[in-house]
Protein backbone atom coordinates (compact mmCIF):
# COMPACT_ATOMS: atom_id res chain seq x y z
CA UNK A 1 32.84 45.32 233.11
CA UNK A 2 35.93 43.58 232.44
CA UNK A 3 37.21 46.12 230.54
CA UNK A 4 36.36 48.49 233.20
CA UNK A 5 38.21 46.82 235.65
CA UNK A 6 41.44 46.09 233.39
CA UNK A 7 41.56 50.46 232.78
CA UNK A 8 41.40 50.86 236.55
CA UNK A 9 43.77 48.69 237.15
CA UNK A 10 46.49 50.28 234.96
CA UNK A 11 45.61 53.92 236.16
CA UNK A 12 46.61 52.37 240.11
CA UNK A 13 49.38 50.92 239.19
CA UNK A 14 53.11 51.60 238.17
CA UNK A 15 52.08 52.85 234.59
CA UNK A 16 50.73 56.09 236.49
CA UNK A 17 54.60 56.38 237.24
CA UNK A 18 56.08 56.55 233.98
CA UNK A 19 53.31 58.51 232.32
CA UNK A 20 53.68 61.49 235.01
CA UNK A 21 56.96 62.53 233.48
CA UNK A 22 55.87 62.56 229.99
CA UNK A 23 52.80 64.42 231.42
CA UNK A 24 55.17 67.15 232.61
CA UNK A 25 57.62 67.48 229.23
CA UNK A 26 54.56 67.71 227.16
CA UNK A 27 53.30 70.71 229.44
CA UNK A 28 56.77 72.54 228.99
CA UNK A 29 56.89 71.79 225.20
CA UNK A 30 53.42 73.53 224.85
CA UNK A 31 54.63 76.72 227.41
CA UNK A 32 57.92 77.25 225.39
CA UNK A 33 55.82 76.98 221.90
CA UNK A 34 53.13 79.18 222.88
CA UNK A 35 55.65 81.99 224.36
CA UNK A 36 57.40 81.81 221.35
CA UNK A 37 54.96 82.30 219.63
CA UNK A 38 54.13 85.20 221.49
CA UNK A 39 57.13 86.51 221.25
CA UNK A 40 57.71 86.40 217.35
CA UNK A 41 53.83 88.09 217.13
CA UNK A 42 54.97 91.02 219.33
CA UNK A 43 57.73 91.96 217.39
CA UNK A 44 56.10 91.77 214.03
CA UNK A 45 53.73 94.09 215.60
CA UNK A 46 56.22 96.59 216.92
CA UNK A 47 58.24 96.65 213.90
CA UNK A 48 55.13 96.99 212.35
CA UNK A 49 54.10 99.96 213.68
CA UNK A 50 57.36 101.47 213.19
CA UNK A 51 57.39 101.23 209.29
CA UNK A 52 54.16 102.78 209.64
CA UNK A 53 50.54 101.36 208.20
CA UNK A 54 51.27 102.52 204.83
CA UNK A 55 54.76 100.40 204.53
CA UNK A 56 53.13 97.43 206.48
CA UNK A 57 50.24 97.52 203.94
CA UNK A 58 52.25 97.58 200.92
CA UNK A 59 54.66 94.72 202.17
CA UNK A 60 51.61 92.63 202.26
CA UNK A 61 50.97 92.68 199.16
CA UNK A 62 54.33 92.31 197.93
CA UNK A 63 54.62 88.94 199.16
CA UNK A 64 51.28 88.13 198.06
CA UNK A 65 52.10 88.23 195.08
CA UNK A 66 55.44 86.32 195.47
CA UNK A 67 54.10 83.14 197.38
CA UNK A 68 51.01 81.54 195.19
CA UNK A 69 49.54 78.33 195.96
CA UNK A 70 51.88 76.03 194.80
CA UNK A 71 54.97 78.08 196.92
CA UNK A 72 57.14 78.21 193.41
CA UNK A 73 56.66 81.96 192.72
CA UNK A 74 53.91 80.65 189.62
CA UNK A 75 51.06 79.80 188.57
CA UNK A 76 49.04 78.22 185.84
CA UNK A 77 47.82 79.95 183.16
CA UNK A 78 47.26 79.44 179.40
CA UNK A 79 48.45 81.31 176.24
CA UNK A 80 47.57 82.42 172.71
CA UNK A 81 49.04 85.16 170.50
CA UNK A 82 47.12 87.69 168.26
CA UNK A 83 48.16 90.15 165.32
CA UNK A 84 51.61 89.69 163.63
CA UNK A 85 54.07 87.22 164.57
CA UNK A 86 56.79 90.01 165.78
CA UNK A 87 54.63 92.89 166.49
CA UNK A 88 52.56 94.04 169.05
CA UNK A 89 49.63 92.57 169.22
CA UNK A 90 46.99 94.82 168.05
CA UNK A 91 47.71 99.25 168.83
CA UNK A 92 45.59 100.81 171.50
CA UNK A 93 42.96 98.32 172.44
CA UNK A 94 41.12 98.26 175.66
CA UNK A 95 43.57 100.14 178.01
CA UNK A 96 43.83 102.95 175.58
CA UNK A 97 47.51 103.31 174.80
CA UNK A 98 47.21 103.64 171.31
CA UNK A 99 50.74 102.90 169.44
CA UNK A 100 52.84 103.68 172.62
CA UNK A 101 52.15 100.24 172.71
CA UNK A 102 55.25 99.09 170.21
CA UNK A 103 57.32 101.70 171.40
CA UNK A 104 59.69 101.71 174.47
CA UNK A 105 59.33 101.37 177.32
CA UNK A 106 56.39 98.67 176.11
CA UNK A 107 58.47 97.33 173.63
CA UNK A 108 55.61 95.21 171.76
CA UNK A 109 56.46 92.93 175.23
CA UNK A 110 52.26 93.24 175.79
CA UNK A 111 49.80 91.13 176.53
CA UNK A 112 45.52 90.99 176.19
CA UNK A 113 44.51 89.94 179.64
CA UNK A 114 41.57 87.18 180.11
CA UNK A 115 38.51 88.77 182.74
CA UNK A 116 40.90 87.83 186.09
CA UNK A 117 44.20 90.17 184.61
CA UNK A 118 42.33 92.90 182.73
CA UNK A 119 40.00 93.60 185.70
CA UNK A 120 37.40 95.90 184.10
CA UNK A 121 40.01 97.94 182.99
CA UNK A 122 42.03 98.09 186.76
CA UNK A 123 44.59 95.80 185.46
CA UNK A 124 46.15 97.90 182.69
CA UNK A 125 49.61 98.65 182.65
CA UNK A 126 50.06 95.43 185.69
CA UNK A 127 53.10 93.47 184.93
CA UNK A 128 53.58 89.61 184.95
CA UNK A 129 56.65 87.03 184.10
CA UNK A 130 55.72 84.79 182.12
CA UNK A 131 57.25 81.70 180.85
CA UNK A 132 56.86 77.90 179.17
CA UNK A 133 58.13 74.86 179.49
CA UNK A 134 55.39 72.45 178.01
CA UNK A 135 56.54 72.55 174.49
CA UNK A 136 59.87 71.43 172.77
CA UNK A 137 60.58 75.08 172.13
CA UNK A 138 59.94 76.64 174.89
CA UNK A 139 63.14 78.22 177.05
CA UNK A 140 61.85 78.11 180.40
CA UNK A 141 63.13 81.43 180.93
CA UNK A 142 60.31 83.96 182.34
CA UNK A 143 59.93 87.30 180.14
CA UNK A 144 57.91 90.33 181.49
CA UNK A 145 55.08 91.43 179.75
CA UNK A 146 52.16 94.03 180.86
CA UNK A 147 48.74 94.19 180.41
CA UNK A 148 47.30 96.43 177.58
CA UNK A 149 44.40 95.35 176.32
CA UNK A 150 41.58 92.89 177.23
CA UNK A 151 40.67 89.57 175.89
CA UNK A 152 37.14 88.84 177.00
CA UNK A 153 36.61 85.89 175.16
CA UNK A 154 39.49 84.35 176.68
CA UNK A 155 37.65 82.09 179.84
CA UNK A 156 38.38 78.34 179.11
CA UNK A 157 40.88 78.55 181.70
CA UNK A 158 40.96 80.98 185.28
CA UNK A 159 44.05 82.86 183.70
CA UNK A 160 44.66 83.62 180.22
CA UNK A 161 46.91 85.74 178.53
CA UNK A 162 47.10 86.47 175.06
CA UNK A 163 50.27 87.68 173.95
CA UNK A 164 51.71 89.63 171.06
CA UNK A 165 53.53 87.94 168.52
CA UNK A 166 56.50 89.51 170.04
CA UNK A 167 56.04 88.61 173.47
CA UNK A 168 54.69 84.55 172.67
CA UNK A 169 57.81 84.31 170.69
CA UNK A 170 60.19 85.76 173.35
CA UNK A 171 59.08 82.34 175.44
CA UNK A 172 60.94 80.16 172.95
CA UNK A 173 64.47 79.20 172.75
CA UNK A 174 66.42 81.84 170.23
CA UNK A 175 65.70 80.86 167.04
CA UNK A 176 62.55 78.68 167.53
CA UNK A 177 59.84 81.18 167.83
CA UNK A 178 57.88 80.51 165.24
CA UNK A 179 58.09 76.87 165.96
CA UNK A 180 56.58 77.85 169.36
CA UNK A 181 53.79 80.40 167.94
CA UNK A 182 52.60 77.61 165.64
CA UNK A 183 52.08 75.63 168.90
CA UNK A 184 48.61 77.40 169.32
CA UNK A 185 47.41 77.67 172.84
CA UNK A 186 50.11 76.92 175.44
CA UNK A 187 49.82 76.48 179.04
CA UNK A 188 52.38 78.26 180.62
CA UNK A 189 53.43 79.72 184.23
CA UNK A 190 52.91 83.35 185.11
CA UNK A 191 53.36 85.71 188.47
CA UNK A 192 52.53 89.39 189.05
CA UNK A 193 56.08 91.74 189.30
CA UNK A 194 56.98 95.32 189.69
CA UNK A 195 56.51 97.39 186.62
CA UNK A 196 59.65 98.95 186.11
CA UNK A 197 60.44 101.67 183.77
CA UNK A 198 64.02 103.37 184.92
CA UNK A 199 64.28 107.09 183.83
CA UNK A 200 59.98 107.01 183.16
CA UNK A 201 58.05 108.52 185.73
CA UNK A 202 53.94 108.60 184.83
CA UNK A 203 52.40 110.15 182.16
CA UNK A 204 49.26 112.20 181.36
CA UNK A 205 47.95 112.02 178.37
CA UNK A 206 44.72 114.52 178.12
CA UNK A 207 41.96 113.20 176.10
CA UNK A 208 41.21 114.91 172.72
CA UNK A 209 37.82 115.78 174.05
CA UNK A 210 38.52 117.02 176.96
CA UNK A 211 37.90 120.70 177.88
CA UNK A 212 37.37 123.13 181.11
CA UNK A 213 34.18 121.58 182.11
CA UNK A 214 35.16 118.19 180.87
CA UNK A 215 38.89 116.21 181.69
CA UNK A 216 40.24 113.07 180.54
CA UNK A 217 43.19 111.63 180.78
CA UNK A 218 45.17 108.52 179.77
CA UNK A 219 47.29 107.54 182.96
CA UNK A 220 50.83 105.60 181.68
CA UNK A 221 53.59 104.23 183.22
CA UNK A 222 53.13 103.59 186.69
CA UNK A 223 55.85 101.57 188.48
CA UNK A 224 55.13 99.15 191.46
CA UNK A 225 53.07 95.96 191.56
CA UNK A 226 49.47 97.23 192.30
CA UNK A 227 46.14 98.45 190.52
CA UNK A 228 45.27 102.40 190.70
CA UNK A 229 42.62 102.25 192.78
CA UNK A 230 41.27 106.44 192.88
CA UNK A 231 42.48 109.36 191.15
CA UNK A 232 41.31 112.75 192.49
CA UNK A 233 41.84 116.44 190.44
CA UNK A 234 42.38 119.71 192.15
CA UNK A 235 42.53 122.94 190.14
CA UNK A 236 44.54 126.31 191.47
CA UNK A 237 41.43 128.19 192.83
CA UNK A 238 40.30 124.62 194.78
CA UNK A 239 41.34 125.11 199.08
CA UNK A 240 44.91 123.01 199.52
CA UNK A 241 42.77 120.19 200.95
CA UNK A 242 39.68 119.74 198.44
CA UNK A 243 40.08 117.76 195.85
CA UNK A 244 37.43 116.18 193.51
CA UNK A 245 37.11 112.72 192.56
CA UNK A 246 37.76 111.54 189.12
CA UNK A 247 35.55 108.15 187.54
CA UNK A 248 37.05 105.41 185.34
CA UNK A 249 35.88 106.06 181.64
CA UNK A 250 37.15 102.86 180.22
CA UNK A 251 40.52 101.19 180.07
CA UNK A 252 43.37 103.35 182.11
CA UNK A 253 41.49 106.50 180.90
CA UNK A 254 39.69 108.74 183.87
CA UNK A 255 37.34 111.67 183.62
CA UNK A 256 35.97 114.40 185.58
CA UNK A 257 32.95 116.57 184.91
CA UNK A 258 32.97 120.02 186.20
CA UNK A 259 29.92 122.35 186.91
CA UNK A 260 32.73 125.45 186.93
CA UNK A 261 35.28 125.86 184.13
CA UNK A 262 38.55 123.92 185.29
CA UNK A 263 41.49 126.73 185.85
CA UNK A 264 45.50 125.47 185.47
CA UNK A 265 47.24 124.41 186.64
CA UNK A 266 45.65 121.00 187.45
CA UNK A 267 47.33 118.60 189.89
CA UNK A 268 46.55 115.27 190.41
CA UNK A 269 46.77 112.31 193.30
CA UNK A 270 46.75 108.61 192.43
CA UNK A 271 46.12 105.94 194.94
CA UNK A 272 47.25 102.27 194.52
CA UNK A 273 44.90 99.32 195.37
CA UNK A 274 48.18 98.82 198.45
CA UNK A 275 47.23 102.14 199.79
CA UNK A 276 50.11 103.66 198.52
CA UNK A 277 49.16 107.91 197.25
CA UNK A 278 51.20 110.02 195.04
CA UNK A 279 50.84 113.63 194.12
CA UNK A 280 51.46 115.06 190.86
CA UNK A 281 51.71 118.39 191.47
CA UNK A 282 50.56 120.93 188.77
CA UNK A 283 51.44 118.34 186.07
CA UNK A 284 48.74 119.52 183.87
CA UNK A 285 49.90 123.38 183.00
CA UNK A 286 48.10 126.61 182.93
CA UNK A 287 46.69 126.32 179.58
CA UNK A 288 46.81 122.94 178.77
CA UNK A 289 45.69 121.61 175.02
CA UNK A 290 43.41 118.64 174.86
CA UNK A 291 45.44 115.57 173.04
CA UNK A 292 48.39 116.72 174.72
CA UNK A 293 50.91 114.41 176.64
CA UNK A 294 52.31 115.82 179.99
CA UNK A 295 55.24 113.51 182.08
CA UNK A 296 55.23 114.32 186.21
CA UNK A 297 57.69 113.98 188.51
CA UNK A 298 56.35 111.15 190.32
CA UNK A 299 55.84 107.31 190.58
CA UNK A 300 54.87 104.65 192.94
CA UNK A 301 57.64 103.26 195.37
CA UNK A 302 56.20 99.55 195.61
């Protein structure tokens, strides 16, 4: 009761006064907040609308992959190298590249991806920086490297990559790579980046068994930060707007099988995991040999 009495007493009196004003500023503050607010929410949603869904999708992800947990740009990951100490890891493996894998624009810079980076196969040919700075000869400096081939027995941490030779040494300071290969397992920083191969637009390779009621193809080269998500094949006597579906074999290699014989030239549309579609048109001649490589005209824009 006394308690009671003591509240009452300082709601009647000259306390009710002073508080009244504060009462008022607060109310403001919250108005001016919430219309801004309001404000800066409108225009992000007319300007989005005026890039268009596509762009607005694809920025998205852009900064995803720029702002990670710890707001630096990286993450944590660990490291281990495999095959020679200045070559390129292993040629082919999972993603099915074969020995393009030591030659430009790969450049040996390749890595094996743990389960989270090689993503059954989706993640080949994705690009990451990676760097170290938790060894005495390590640079600090981040070095690109892109996914070619899958480590599956690489899940003692999240995130592991396991490097060429070539690409665990480029992490050390010049002249100490070895010193930093016989390190063993590092843990170092990584972040997903563009692919960028100026002057390369993507490849076809068509798979050696491949034939009119049967196509594969090895898909190479594709610029921009995303996974493919679809590929779909039309042939010449297909309607402008049918086009067929292709499945994943394995690695970045994608098949179709055809009831009817397949007739040249074949064109085909890729579309990223951001939404973004390109069309190579007729990139796969009248004609075309199984084991043959074929280069479009096209790449992604992310």
């Amino acid at each position: 009761m006394v308690r009671q009495e003591q509240h009452q007493h300082r709601m009647d009196g000259p306390w009710i006064l002073e508080a009244v004003p504060l009462m008022v500023v607060g109310l403001i503050t919250a108005h001016v907040v919430a219309l801004v607010y309001w404000i800066y929410s409108d225009n992000n949603t007319v300007n989005d609308h005026v890039a268009g869904e596509e762009v607005k999708s694809t920025s998205f992800h852009k900064s995803r992959f720029r702002i990670p947990a710890n707001g630096s740009g990286f993450s944590s990951a660990g490291a281990t190298w495999y095959g020679g100490p200045n070559g390129a890891g292993s040629d082919g493996g999972a993603c099915g590249y074969g020995n393009a894998v030591g030659r430009s624009p790969f450049s040996s810079m390749i890595s094996a991806g743990g389960p989270s980076l090689f993503k059954s196969g989706k993640g080949c040919g994705s690009c990451y920086q990676v760097k170290c700075t938790a060894h005495s000869s390590c640079s600090g400096k981040p070095v690109t490297v892109v996914i070619t081939d899958e480590c599956a027995g690489c899940v003692s941490e999240s995130t592991h990559f396991d490097l060429s030779g070539t690409a665990f040494g480029a992490m050390a300071i010049s002249g100490q790579e070895q010193q930093l290969r016989n390190a063993g397992v590092l843990q170092i920083e990584y972040q997903r980046v563009d692919c960028n191969y100026p002057g390369t637009n993507i490849v076809f390779k068509v798979d050696a068994g491949s034939n009119p009621h049967y196509f594969s193809t090895l898909v190479e080269y594709e610029e921009g930060n995303s996974d493919i998500a679809s590929i779909d094949l039309q042939d010449s006597s297909a309607s402008a707007n049918y086009w067929r579906p292709m499945q994943q074999l394995w690695g970045a290699v994608w098949k179709l099988d055809s009831d009817s014989a397949l007739t040249g030239p074949l064109s085909l549309r890729l579309k990223s995991s951001t939404g973004e579609i390109v069309v190579a048109l007729n990139v796969i001649p009248a004609g075309w040999g199984s084991g043959a490589t074929y280069r479009s005209t096209v790449n992604f824009n992310e």
